[in-house]
């Protein structure tokens, strides 16, 4: 996982991936660790994973973004490579107030990667550009 998370968070996600590959479940101790490290966004992120709300969008050139269908029904674009989400909670609690490491959408992306639960969508370069530009238009 190429992210900018603290080492302890990276290690926890690796442990979750390993446990899930071996047993197809996440043990209680790792769930507690998830709640401890990521706080209140852990349970909603797991809910998004359970609902298969994370889609990996890939273009022929290899560019990748993730789209997460939020609990409100709105689609957010997430970039795991630079640890960013287009949702208002990310902008407020992560960037402005520094109260959280990430939002539930980014955590859902990382958990979906670890658990192999991402939907897959291949789009053209033009379609991916449209997805990215649509997010810019929504923001400003």
mmCIF file of C-alpha atoms in Angstrom, residues 22-133:
data_model
loop_
_atom_site.group_PDB
_atom_site.id
_atom_site.type_symbol
_atom_site.label_atom_id
_atom_site.label_comp_id
_atom_site.label_asym_id
_atom_site.label_seq_id
_atom_site.Cartn_x
_atom_site.Cartn_y
_atom_site.Cartn_z
ATOM 1 C CA UNK A 22 -5.620 -17.061 5.547
ATOM 2 C CA UNK A 23 -9.070 -17.182 7.137
ATOM 3 C CA UNK A 24 -11.421 -14.991 5.032
ATOM 4 C CA UNK A 25 -12.157 -12.951 8.119
ATOM 5 C CA UNK A 26 -10.638 -10.202 10.238
ATOM 6 C CA UNK A 27 -9.956 -11.310 13.825
ATOM 7 C CA UNK A 28 -11.412 -9.306 16.709
ATOM 8 C CA UNK A 29 -8.013 -8.101 17.914
ATOM 9 C CA UNK A 30 -7.307 -6.521 14.517
ATOM 10 C CA UNK A 31 -10.775 -4.960 14.465
ATOM 11 C CA UNK A 32 -10.031 -3.424 17.862
ATOM 12 C CA UNK A 33 -6.710 -2.149 16.524
ATOM 13 C CA UNK A 34 -8.532 -0.634 13.567
ATOM 14 C CA UNK A 35 -10.918 1.197 15.901
ATOM 15 C CA UNK A 36 -8.038 2.328 18.121
ATOM 16 C CA UNK A 37 -5.879 3.712 15.286
ATOM 17 C CA UNK A 38 -8.548 5.109 12.973
ATOM 18 C CA UNK A 39 -11.177 6.064 15.536
ATOM 19 C CA UNK A 40 -14.777 6.759 14.621
ATOM 20 C CA UNK A 41 -14.344 6.186 10.872
ATOM 21 C CA UNK A 42 -13.381 2.487 11.325
ATOM 22 C CA UNK A 43 -16.880 1.008 11.652
ATOM 23 C CA UNK A 44 -18.440 3.080 8.827
ATOM 24 C CA UNK A 45 -15.469 2.144 6.601
ATOM 25 C CA UNK A 46 -16.041 -1.559 7.310
ATOM 26 C CA UNK A 47 -19.703 -1.039 6.469
ATOM 27 C CA UNK A 48 -18.717 0.438 3.083
ATOM 28 C CA UNK A 49 -16.495 -2.595 2.447
ATOM 29 C CA UNK A 50 -19.324 -4.968 3.426
ATOM 30 C CA UNK A 51 -21.606 -3.226 0.933
ATOM 31 C CA UNK A 52 -18.919 -3.502 -1.798
ATOM 32 C CA UNK A 53 -19.005 0.268 -2.207
ATOM 33 C CA UNK A 54 -15.398 0.607 -3.408
ATOM 34 C CA UNK A 55 -14.580 0.508 -7.124
ATOM 35 C CA UNK A 56 -11.064 0.603 -8.531
ATOM 36 C CA UNK A 57 -11.172 2.608 -11.754
ATOM 37 C CA UNK A 58 -8.260 1.910 -14.101
ATOM 38 C CA UNK A 59 -7.367 3.323 -17.517
ATOM 39 C CA UNK A 60 -5.289 1.581 -20.222
ATOM 40 C CA UNK A 61 -2.247 3.690 -19.286
ATOM 41 C CA UNK A 62 -2.402 2.295 -15.743
ATOM 42 C CA UNK A 63 -3.734 5.425 -14.047
ATOM 43 C CA UNK A 64 -5.888 4.423 -11.117
ATOM 44 C CA UNK A 65 -8.411 6.133 -8.898
ATOM 45 C CA UNK A 66 -11.016 4.726 -6.559
ATOM 46 C CA UNK A 67 -14.651 5.631 -6.378
ATOM 47 C CA UNK A 68 -16.528 5.032 -3.158
ATOM 48 C CA UNK A 69 -20.289 5.156 -2.928
ATOM 49 C CA UNK A 70 -20.788 6.924 0.377
ATOM 50 C CA UNK A 71 -23.539 6.136 2.855
ATOM 51 C CA UNK A 72 -25.334 9.296 1.647
ATOM 52 C CA UNK A 73 -25.483 7.866 -1.887
ATOM 53 C CA UNK A 74 -22.890 10.322 -3.233
ATOM 54 C CA UNK A 75 -19.906 9.027 -5.175
ATOM 55 C CA UNK A 76 -16.490 10.194 -3.919
ATOM 56 C CA UNK A 77 -13.186 9.838 -5.715
ATOM 57 C CA UNK A 78 -10.222 8.684 -3.632
ATOM 58 C CA UNK A 79 -6.547 8.529 -4.467
ATOM 59 C CA UNK A 80 -4.683 5.998 -2.336
ATOM 60 C CA UNK A 81 -1.360 6.977 -3.914
ATOM 61 C CA UNK A 82 -1.536 10.431 -2.357
ATOM 62 C CA UNK A 83 -3.968 9.700 0.480
ATOM 63 C CA UNK A 84 -6.790 12.041 -0.644
ATOM 64 C CA UNK A 85 -10.592 11.954 -0.854
ATOM 65 C CA UNK A 86 -13.006 14.438 -2.384
ATOM 66 C CA UNK A 87 -15.516 14.214 0.492
ATOM 67 C CA UNK A 88 -16.157 17.202 2.770
ATOM 68 C CA UNK A 89 -15.180 15.197 5.883
ATOM 69 C CA UNK A 90 -11.677 14.662 4.499
ATOM 70 C CA UNK A 91 -11.261 18.370 3.845
ATOM 71 C CA UNK A 92 -12.523 19.333 7.282
ATOM 72 C CA UNK A 93 -11.433 16.667 9.788
ATOM 73 C CA UNK A 94 -8.226 15.565 8.062
ATOM 74 C CA UNK A 95 -6.860 18.638 6.301
ATOM 75 C CA UNK A 96 -8.217 21.588 8.288
ATOM 76 C CA UNK A 97 -8.534 20.275 11.826
ATOM 77 C CA UNK A 98 -6.063 17.363 11.754
ATOM 78 C CA UNK A 99 -8.455 15.388 13.966
ATOM 79 C CA UNK A 100 -8.206 12.181 11.961
ATOM 80 C CA UNK A 101 -5.698 10.321 9.806
ATOM 81 C CA UNK A 102 -8.274 9.859 7.060
ATOM 82 C CA UNK A 103 -11.957 9.686 6.224
ATOM 83 C CA UNK A 104 -14.089 6.544 6.085
ATOM 84 C CA UNK A 105 -13.870 6.470 2.270
ATOM 85 C CA UNK A 106 -10.059 6.302 2.143
ATOM 86 C CA UNK A 107 -10.036 3.726 4.952
ATOM 87 C CA UNK A 108 -12.613 1.701 2.992
ATOM 88 C CA UNK A 109 -10.263 1.826 -0.027
ATOM 89 C CA UNK A 110 -7.335 0.527 2.055
ATOM 90 C CA UNK A 111 -9.490 -2.184 3.655
ATOM 91 C CA UNK A 112 -10.942 -3.218 0.289
ATOM 92 C CA UNK A 113 -7.423 -3.532 -1.085
ATOM 93 C CA UNK A 114 -6.382 -5.642 1.911
ATOM 94 C CA UNK A 115 -9.462 -7.857 1.705
ATOM 95 C CA UNK A 116 -9.642 -8.122 -2.080
ATOM 96 C CA UNK A 117 -13.092 -6.559 -2.019
ATOM 97 C CA UNK A 118 -12.743 -3.850 -4.676
ATOM 98 C CA UNK A 119 -15.093 -3.804 -7.620
ATOM 99 C CA UNK A 120 -13.069 -3.371 -10.830
ATOM 100 C CA UNK A 121 -13.871 -0.964 -13.655
ATOM 101 C CA UNK A 122 -11.687 -0.327 -16.700
ATOM 102 C CA UNK A 123 -12.381 2.930 -18.517
ATOM 103 C CA UNK A 124 -10.827 4.820 -21.396
ATOM 104 C CA UNK A 125 -8.374 7.653 -20.759
ATOM 105 C CA UNK A 126 -11.121 10.114 -21.712
ATOM 106 C CA UNK A 127 -13.581 8.555 -19.280
ATOM 107 C CA UNK A 128 -11.073 8.687 -16.431
ATOM 108 C CA UNK A 129 -10.334 12.316 -17.260
ATOM 109 C CA UNK A 130 -14.060 13.049 -17.135
ATOM 110 C CA UNK A 131 -14.324 11.383 -13.724
ATOM 111 C CA UNK A 132 -11.436 13.471 -12.403
ATOM 112 C CA UNK A 133 -12.706 16.716 -13.925
#
